[in-house]
XYZ file of C-alpha atoms in Angstrom:
270
model
C 43.324 19.659 -75.532
C 41.479 16.297 -74.633
C 42.222 13.753 -76.864
C 39.072 11.165 -76.874
C 40.367 7.661 -76.898
C 38.342 5.229 -79.103
C 38.222 1.650 -77.955
C 37.693 -1.508 -80.169
C 33.911 -2.069 -80.497
C 34.825 -5.969 -79.684
C 36.498 -5.121 -76.307
C 33.678 -2.957 -75.248
C 31.162 -5.981 -76.316
C 33.106 -8.283 -74.319
C 33.039 -6.162 -71.511
C 29.421 -5.460 -71.223
C 29.067 -9.068 -71.593
C 30.850 -9.795 -68.301
C 29.641 -6.775 -66.411
C 27.229 -8.866 -64.242
C 29.894 -11.256 -63.373
C 32.376 -8.804 -62.534
C 29.748 -6.458 -60.505
C 28.758 -9.925 -58.453
C 32.443 -10.701 -57.696
C 33.080 -7.285 -56.744
C 30.083 -7.308 -54.075
C 30.892 -10.458 -52.619
C 34.637 -9.329 -52.011
C 33.193 -5.989 -50.277
C 31.104 -8.126 -48.209
C 33.764 -10.555 -47.072
C 36.364 -7.851 -46.715
C 33.946 -5.852 -44.364
C 32.779 -8.638 -42.335
C 29.267 -8.255 -43.115
C 27.300 -11.152 -41.516
C 24.735 -10.704 -43.746
C 24.933 -14.464 -45.017
C 25.351 -15.724 -41.390
C 23.244 -18.940 -40.607
C 20.942 -18.782 -37.549
C 21.481 -20.752 -34.644
C 19.990 -24.473 -34.829
C 16.865 -24.460 -33.026
C 13.907 -27.034 -32.271
C 10.500 -25.500 -32.293
C 8.223 -26.662 -29.261
C 4.427 -27.051 -29.716
C 1.597 -28.090 -27.314
C -1.053 -30.483 -29.086
C -4.235 -32.083 -27.732
C -5.792 -34.978 -29.851
C -2.682 -34.522 -32.229
C -3.660 -30.697 -33.012
C -1.867 -27.493 -32.040
C -3.760 -25.839 -29.096
C -4.325 -22.467 -29.983
C -4.752 -19.691 -27.369
C -8.063 -19.672 -25.675
C -8.971 -22.961 -27.121
C -11.541 -25.459 -25.068
C -10.088 -28.723 -24.366
C -12.937 -31.466 -24.858
C -11.904 -33.586 -22.006
C -13.831 -34.558 -18.514
C -17.296 -33.045 -19.928
C -15.084 -30.478 -22.230
C -14.841 -26.875 -21.458
C -11.446 -27.049 -19.721
C -8.736 -23.919 -20.952
C -5.293 -23.919 -20.411
C -4.006 -21.462 -17.840
C -0.535 -22.285 -17.570
C 2.051 -24.610 -19.422
C 5.629 -24.053 -18.367
C 8.395 -26.709 -18.076
C 12.176 -26.692 -17.692
C 14.073 -28.916 -20.214
C 17.952 -29.178 -19.450
C 21.247 -31.660 -20.039
C 21.030 -31.895 -23.840
C 23.039 -34.489 -25.287
C 23.290 -36.540 -28.800
C 23.661 -40.358 -28.865
C 27.421 -40.467 -27.773
C 26.625 -38.173 -24.744
C 28.197 -35.391 -25.845
C 26.716 -32.244 -24.749
C 24.534 -29.837 -27.162
C 25.152 -26.677 -25.420
C 22.037 -23.985 -25.540
C 22.287 -20.095 -26.529
C 22.128 -17.989 -23.886
C 19.085 -15.626 -23.501
C 16.441 -14.646 -21.262
C 14.852 -17.911 -21.795
C 18.012 -20.223 -21.594
C 21.358 -20.713 -19.765
C 24.130 -22.520 -21.648
C 22.204 -26.061 -20.450
C 18.638 -24.897 -19.251
C 15.782 -23.924 -21.052
C 11.936 -22.724 -19.823
C 9.436 -23.507 -22.288
C 6.645 -21.486 -21.768
C 3.205 -22.173 -23.965
C 1.377 -19.304 -23.732
C 0.329 -16.427 -25.652
C -0.066 -12.743 -24.765
C -3.735 -12.553 -24.385
C -3.830 -15.791 -21.910
C -1.315 -14.081 -19.713
C -2.209 -14.452 -15.840
C -0.550 -12.226 -13.116
C 1.798 -10.438 -15.632
C 3.841 -13.632 -16.932
C 6.372 -12.565 -19.536
C 5.574 -13.620 -23.121
C 5.891 -17.291 -24.206
C 8.831 -19.449 -25.592
C 8.310 -21.924 -27.936
C 11.402 -22.763 -29.012
C 14.975 -24.493 -27.710
C 18.058 -22.490 -29.301
C 21.193 -24.180 -29.778
C 24.862 -22.802 -29.914
C 26.161 -22.308 -33.621
C 28.330 -25.028 -33.213
C 25.821 -27.625 -32.518
C 24.840 -29.448 -36.097
C 21.158 -30.713 -35.309
C 21.130 -32.776 -38.500
C 23.601 -35.170 -37.074
C 21.736 -35.903 -33.861
C 20.259 -39.790 -33.951
C 18.957 -39.821 -30.597
C 18.134 -36.727 -28.626
C 18.577 -36.980 -24.635
C 17.427 -34.690 -21.973
C 16.079 -34.117 -18.633
C 12.491 -32.528 -17.651
C 13.552 -30.861 -14.819
C 16.417 -28.264 -13.228
C 19.920 -30.346 -12.247
C 20.114 -29.806 -8.480
C 22.853 -28.195 -7.139
C 23.482 -25.752 -4.020
C 23.278 -22.628 -5.757
C 19.804 -23.745 -7.392
C 17.684 -22.785 -4.514
C 17.298 -19.242 -4.163
C 15.282 -17.665 -7.029
C 17.037 -13.917 -6.145
C 20.508 -15.193 -6.971
C 19.599 -16.875 -10.420
C 19.953 -16.154 -13.849
C 17.055 -15.999 -16.418
C 14.887 -18.039 -16.568
C 15.744 -19.892 -13.379
C 14.562 -16.570 -11.178
C 10.950 -16.540 -12.415
C 9.222 -16.837 -9.177
C 6.255 -18.524 -10.224
C 8.524 -21.366 -10.971
C 9.584 -22.247 -7.304
C 8.223 -23.971 -4.608
C 9.451 -21.441 -2.200
C 12.707 -19.485 -1.880
C 14.671 -22.444 -0.186
C 12.768 -25.340 -1.634
C 13.824 -25.248 -5.303
C 12.485 -25.302 -8.564
C 8.938 -26.143 -10.039
C 10.246 -28.393 -13.201
C 6.650 -28.289 -14.810
C 3.531 -26.409 -14.282
C 0.374 -27.539 -15.794
C -2.693 -25.811 -14.653
C -6.513 -25.797 -16.382
C -9.588 -24.584 -15.313
C -12.919 -24.785 -16.170
C -15.920 -22.228 -15.069
C -16.646 -24.503 -11.999
C -13.349 -26.437 -11.201
C -9.500 -26.040 -11.525
C -6.851 -28.853 -12.223
C -2.790 -28.445 -11.694
C 0.385 -30.377 -11.968
C 3.642 -29.168 -10.083
C 6.540 -31.085 -10.857
C 9.707 -30.817 -8.778
C 11.782 -31.401 -6.154
C 9.909 -32.605 -2.866
C 10.551 -33.492 0.781
C 11.915 -29.887 0.794
C 11.541 -27.900 4.418
C 11.566 -24.260 3.820
C 14.269 -24.015 6.452
C 16.501 -26.272 4.624
C 20.056 -25.445 4.120
C 21.042 -24.699 0.924
C 23.925 -27.212 0.947
C 21.500 -30.173 1.364
C 19.219 -30.333 -2.157
C 15.941 -32.064 -1.903
C 15.445 -35.555 -0.923
C 13.397 -36.441 -4.120
C 14.450 -34.302 -7.161
C 11.574 -36.018 -9.542
C 14.254 -35.357 -12.792
C 12.784 -37.444 -15.742
C 15.339 -38.221 -18.496
C 13.858 -38.595 -21.960
C 15.841 -39.971 -25.146
C 14.041 -39.706 -28.559
C 15.288 -41.350 -31.692
C 15.365 -39.049 -34.562
C 12.190 -39.435 -36.986
C 12.110 -39.204 -40.365
C 11.107 -35.613 -42.275
C 11.992 -32.205 -41.036
C 13.051 -33.288 -37.214
C 12.269 -29.873 -36.011
C 9.590 -29.604 -33.288
C 9.268 -31.332 -29.961
C 5.389 -32.004 -29.486
C 4.166 -32.309 -25.551
C 0.975 -34.075 -25.573
C -1.507 -32.810 -23.154
C -3.977 -35.327 -23.982
C -1.501 -38.224 -23.100
C -0.456 -36.574 -19.959
C -3.974 -36.486 -18.583
C -5.005 -40.004 -19.753
C -6.932 -41.552 -17.049
C -6.984 -38.555 -15.068
C -10.603 -37.359 -13.818
C -9.998 -33.595 -13.911
C -10.851 -31.431 -10.413
C -9.030 -29.785 -7.914
C -9.399 -32.707 -5.557
C -7.425 -34.706 -8.156
C -4.389 -32.359 -8.815
C -1.029 -33.415 -8.366
C 1.191 -31.151 -6.587
C 3.028 -33.510 -4.368
C 0.949 -32.543 -1.285
C -0.199 -35.628 1.128
C -3.127 -37.473 -0.271
C -2.455 -37.051 -3.929
C 0.208 -39.881 -4.524
C -2.268 -42.374 -6.732
C -2.852 -39.163 -9.063
C 0.691 -38.435 -9.042
C 1.929 -41.782 -9.986
C -0.388 -41.963 -12.940
C 0.578 -38.706 -14.036
C 4.358 -39.329 -13.914
C 3.511 -42.888 -15.608
C 2.106 -41.101 -18.085
C 4.845 -38.852 -18.669
C 6.869 -41.563 -19.953
C 4.330 -42.815 -22.453
C 5.491 -40.707 -25.720
C 3.816 -37.476 -24.104
C 6.821 -36.000 -25.437
C 7.751 -36.616 -29.148
C 10.128 -35.576 -31.727
C 8.848 -34.676 -35.284
């Protein structure tokens, strides 16, 4: 015969009152013991945004300069060698857009693809051990550090193997590729190593790397976005094909203006 046990009503009430707390404690224990990553934090990151006249540039938007009607065809650039105010390296998370030291920013949207390019990348993802909240000054380079192995795109990990970001197989990377078009004209800015011969030995880097160093002071507020101001880059430049800067003969005056503009708050941390 089964005997029914009768618990004191006071004990039953106390157990009912504590049931939610007991359940939370049990659930937390299960998650910890199982190694669940439900509460794991995502890698620290900075968004990257393209702006014109201090406003974001949506895909397909006409830019009001040199008579208006100019559209962004390409906007890609490599950033590398991230360091803090003490010179300590800030490693990146490896992905198809990043090595641990170089990231390719590609501010292009799907319906703006040209020539089958990959989808755009609008962020810089750092390794989990990086604490962006402690960074008072952010240092980085616009470009790809030159080395004997940085020449041949066929041997590079992604994103260094993107053929549209090479001068040629032997001549090294384009560090930045900005191209605009209108109904009747085009304009381009290609930054990278120059004075590189097509048959140059891989052990002999380009004569002039054109690596540009930046150091940005932490702003007040969110401090979670790097802004690339396209209008500041093009300040004083008359847009037409003949006035492009791809470091070809006869382009020195335009290239000097664009490089000077690059140092005038073209990249901003907000």
